[in-house]
């Protein structure tokens, strides 16, 4: 199975900050990497798929990059509503796997 | 608008069985590959099963293979997860989700399964 490791596990940042979350795969996943945001008590929401394609309706301050084994989610200017837990997920091969999550808090 | 509504969760004893359902609307269900994902209380997301649009492709996580069975009824716009030989560690919120371009783009609100004696 492909293991997905996110860092950091938690981060606290101020409104307007640039925030970067990384996701490393234990083996190459090509570009089959997606990012999700989850708020407490809610279902996950797709932010980015195929490494860098923004899901419809997602603000342009979110962006994704990477390839192979190393990927990044960047929030260019943090907003209060961006708090929550972020997960990466690979769909290169079954079983699909998620990262352990990164909790993002607003200072 | 895409809607996915899970049901069938509840309390089950270890070794018991439950059948989850996911009712789909707002899209052509028969053309979408579907997934089940679960989340134990306070924990992260765990993918557990995938079924192709025509049921020709089925995959499971190692932790549920041989105990869980995914199926679908395209005529009823419904996805199912038959769970048997339940264990304490199967306690979780179970989500169904559509698959698109390597991602899970629409999710239901989940149904809670609690395994306890």
Coordinates of C-alpha atoms in Angstrom, one line a residue:
Chain A
X1 CA 0.0 0.0 0.0
X2 CA 1.1 3.6 -0.7
X3 CA 1.6 5.5 2.6
X4 CA 0.8 9.2 2.5
X5 CA 2.6 11.4 5.1
X6 CA 1.5 15.0 5.7
X7 CA 3.5 17.7 7.4
X8 CA 3.0 19.5 9.6
X9 CA 0.4 17.7 11.7
X10 CA -0.9 21.0 12.9
X11 CA -0.2 24.6 12.1
X12 CA -1.4 28.0 13.4
X13 CA -1.3 31.1 11.3
X14 CA -2.7 34.6 11.1
X15 CA -5.1 36.0 8.6
X16 CA -3.3 37.0 5.5
X17 CA -0.4 34.6 6.0
X18 CA 0.8 32.2 3.3
X19 CA 0.4 28.6 4.5
X20 CA 2.0 25.5 3.0
X21 CA 1.1 21.9 3.7
X22 CA 3.1 19.1 2.3
X23 CA 2.2 15.5 1.4
X24 CA 4.8 12.8 0.7
X25 CA 3.9 9.4 -0.9
X26 CA 5.9 6.3 -0.1
X27 CA 6.1 5.6 -3.9
X28 CA 5.2 7.6 -7.0
X29 CA 1.5 8.5 -7.5
X30 CA 2.0 10.4 -10.8
X31 CA -0.4 13.3 -10.6
X32 CA -3.2 11.4 -8.9
X33 CA -3.2 13.5 -5.8
X34 CA -6.2 15.3 -4.3
X35 CA -6.7 17.7 -1.4
X36 CA -9.7 17.9 0.9
X37 CA -10.8 20.3 3.6
X38 CA -12.9 19.1 6.5
X39 CA -14.6 21.2 9.1
X40 CA -15.8 19.8 12.5
X41 CA -19.0 17.8 12.1
X42 CA -19.0 18.1 8.3
X43 CA -18.1 15.9 5.4
X44 CA -14.8 16.5 3.6
X45 CA -14.9 18.9 0.7
X46 CA -12.8 18.5 -2.4
X47 CA -10.4 21.4 -3.0
X48 CA -7.9 20.2 -5.6
X49 CA -7.7 17.2 -7.8
X50 CA -5.0 15.9 -10.2
X51 CA -2.4 17.7 -8.1
X52 CA -3.2 21.2 -9.2
X53 CA -6.7 21.5 -10.7
X54 CA -9.0 23.6 -8.5
X55 CA -12.4 22.2 -7.9
X56 CA -15.3 24.5 -9.0
X57 CA -16.2 27.1 -6.4
X58 CA -13.0 26.8 -4.5
X59 CA -11.3 30.2 -3.9
X60 CA -8.2 30.9 -6.0
X61 CA -6.1 31.4 -2.9
X62 CA -5.8 27.6 -2.8
X63 CA -3.3 26.0 -5.1
X64 CA -1.6 22.7 -5.5
X65 CA 1.7 21.5 -7.0
X66 CA 4.1 18.6 -7.1
X67 CA 4.5 15.3 -8.9
X68 CA 5.7 11.8 -8.2
X69 CA 6.1 11.6 -4.4
X70 CA 6.1 15.2 -3.2
X71 CA 3.1 17.5 -3.2
X72 CA 2.1 20.8 -1.7
X73 CA -1.1 22.6 -0.9
X74 CA -0.7 26.4 -0.6
X75 CA -3.1 28.9 0.8
X76 CA -1.8 32.2 -0.5
X77 CA -3.6 34.5 1.9
X78 CA -5.2 32.8 4.8
X79 CA -8.8 33.7 5.6
X80 CA -10.7 33.0 8.8
X81 CA -12.9 30.4 7.1
X82 CA -9.9 28.3 6.1
X83 CA -9.6 26.8 9.5
X84 CA -10.1 23.0 9.6
X85 CA -8.3 19.8 8.8
X86 CA -6.7 19.2 5.5
X87 CA -6.1 15.8 3.9
X88 CA -4.2 14.6 0.9
X89 CA -5.3 11.4 -0.9
X90 CA -3.7 9.3 -3.7
X91 CA -5.7 7.6 -6.4
X92 CA -2.8 6.2 -8.4
X93 CA -3.4 2.6 -7.2
X94 CA -5.7 0.7 -4.9
X95 CA -6.1 0.8 -2.0
X96 CA -6.6 4.6 -2.1
X97 CA -4.9 6.1 0.9
X98 CA -5.2 9.4 2.8
X99 CA -2.6 11.3 4.7
X100 CA -3.1 11.6 8.4
X101 CA -4.4 15.1 8.2
X102 CA -3.1 18.6 9.0
X103 CA -5.1 20.8 11.5
X104 CA -5.0 24.4 10.5
X105 CA -5.9 27.0 13.2
X106 CA -6.3 30.7 12.8
X107 CA -4.4 32.8 15.4
Chain B
X1 CA -27.7 19.3 -7.3
X2 CA -25.8 16.2 -6.3
X3 CA -27.1 14.5 -3.2
X4 CA -25.9 11.5 -1.4
X5 CA -27.8 10.3 1.7
X6 CA -26.4 7.4 3.7
X7 CA -28.5 5.3 6.0
X8 CA -28.5 2.0 7.9
X9 CA -26.0 2.8 10.6
X10 CA -26.5 2.0 14.2
X11 CA -25.4 -0.2 17.1
X12 CA -24.1 -3.7 16.3
X13 CA -22.4 -6.3 18.4
X14 CA -19.0 -7.6 17.7
X15 CA -19.3 -10.3 15.1
X16 CA -22.6 -8.9 13.9
X17 CA -23.7 -7.5 10.6
X18 CA -25.1 -4.2 9.2
X19 CA -26.1 -3.1 5.7
X20 CA -25.5 0.5 4.8
X21 CA -27.2 2.3 2.0
X22 CA -26.5 5.4 0.0
X23 CA -29.3 7.0 -2.0
X24 CA -28.1 9.2 -4.9
X25 CA -29.9 11.9 -6.7
X26 CA -29.1 14.9 -8.9
X27 CA -26.8 13.1 -11.3
X28 CA -26.7 10.0 -13.5
X29 CA -25.8 7.5 -10.9
X30 CA -25.2 4.7 -13.4
X31 CA -22.3 6.5 -15.0
X32 CA -20.4 7.2 -11.8
X33 CA -17.9 5.1 -9.9
X34 CA -18.5 5.1 -6.2
X35 CA -16.6 4.8 -3.0
X36 CA -17.1 4.2 0.7
X37 CA -14.8 6.1 3.2
X38 CA -15.0 5.9 7.0
X39 CA -13.8 8.1 9.8
X40 CA -13.4 6.7 13.3
X41 CA -14.2 9.1 16.1
X42 CA -11.6 11.8 16.4
X43 CA -9.5 10.2 13.6
X44 CA -8.6 10.7 10.0
X45 CA -10.2 9.4 6.8
X46 CA -9.9 5.9 5.7
X47 CA -10.9 4.7 2.2
X48 CA -12.5 1.3 2.4
X49 CA -14.1 0.4 -1.0
X50 CA -14.6 1.3 -4.6
X51 CA -17.1 0.0 -7.1
X52 CA -17.2 0.8 -10.8
X53 CA -20.2 2.2 -12.6
X54 CA -21.1 -1.2 -14.1
X55 CA -19.9 -3.2 -11.0
X56 CA -17.1 -4.6 -13.1
X57 CA -14.4 -3.2 -10.9
X58 CA -14.5 -3.7 -7.1
X59 CA -11.7 -3.0 -4.6
X60 CA -11.4 -3.0 -0.8
X61 CA -9.0 -1.9 1.9
X62 CA -7.1 -4.8 3.4
X63 CA -8.8 -4.1 6.8
X64 CA -12.3 -5.0 5.4
X65 CA -11.6 -7.4 2.6
X66 CA -13.5 -10.6 3.2
X67 CA -15.8 -9.0 5.7
X68 CA -17.4 -6.2 3.7
X69 CA -19.2 -6.4 0.4
X70 CA -19.9 -3.4 -1.8
X71 CA -22.8 -3.4 -4.3
X72 CA -25.0 -1.1 -6.3
X73 CA -28.4 -1.0 -7.9
X74 CA -28.3 1.5 -10.8
X75 CA -32.0 1.1 -11.3
X76 CA -32.6 2.3 -7.7
X77 CA -29.8 4.9 -7.8
X78 CA -28.4 3.2 -4.7
X79 CA -25.0 2.1 -3.3
X80 CA -24.7 -0.5 -0.5
X81 CA -22.1 -1.8 1.9
X82 CA -22.8 -5.1 3.6
X83 CA -20.7 -5.4 6.7
X84 CA -20.3 -8.6 8.5
X85 CA -18.0 -10.0 11.3
X86 CA -17.9 -6.5 12.7
X87 CA -15.1 -5.5 15.1
X88 CA -14.8 -2.7 17.6
X89 CA -12.4 -1.0 15.2
X90 CA -15.1 -0.7 12.6
X91 CA -16.8 1.9 14.7
X92 CA -16.8 5.0 12.5
X93 CA -18.8 7.5 10.5
X94 CA -19.3 5.9 7.0
X95 CA -19.4 8.2 4.0
X96 CA -20.3 7.4 0.4
X97 CA -18.6 9.5 -2.3
X98 CA -18.6 9.8 -6.0
X99 CA -15.3 9.3 -7.9
X100 CA -14.1 11.7 -10.6
X101 CA -10.6 12.2 -12.0
X102 CA -8.8 10.6 -9.2
X103 CA -10.7 12.3 -6.5
X104 CA -13.9 12.0 -4.4
X105 CA -15.8 15.0 -5.5
X106 CA -19.2 14.6 -3.8
X107 CA -19.8 13.2 -0.3
X108 CA -22.8 12.4 1.8
X109 CA -23.1 13.4 5.4
X110 CA -22.3 10.0 6.7
X111 CA -24.0 7.3 8.8
X112 CA -22.6 6.3 12.2
X113 CA -21.8 2.7 12.9
X114 CA -21.0 1.7 16.5
X115 CA -19.7 -1.8 17.3
X116 CA -20.0 -2.6 21.0
X117 CA -21.2 -5.3 23.3

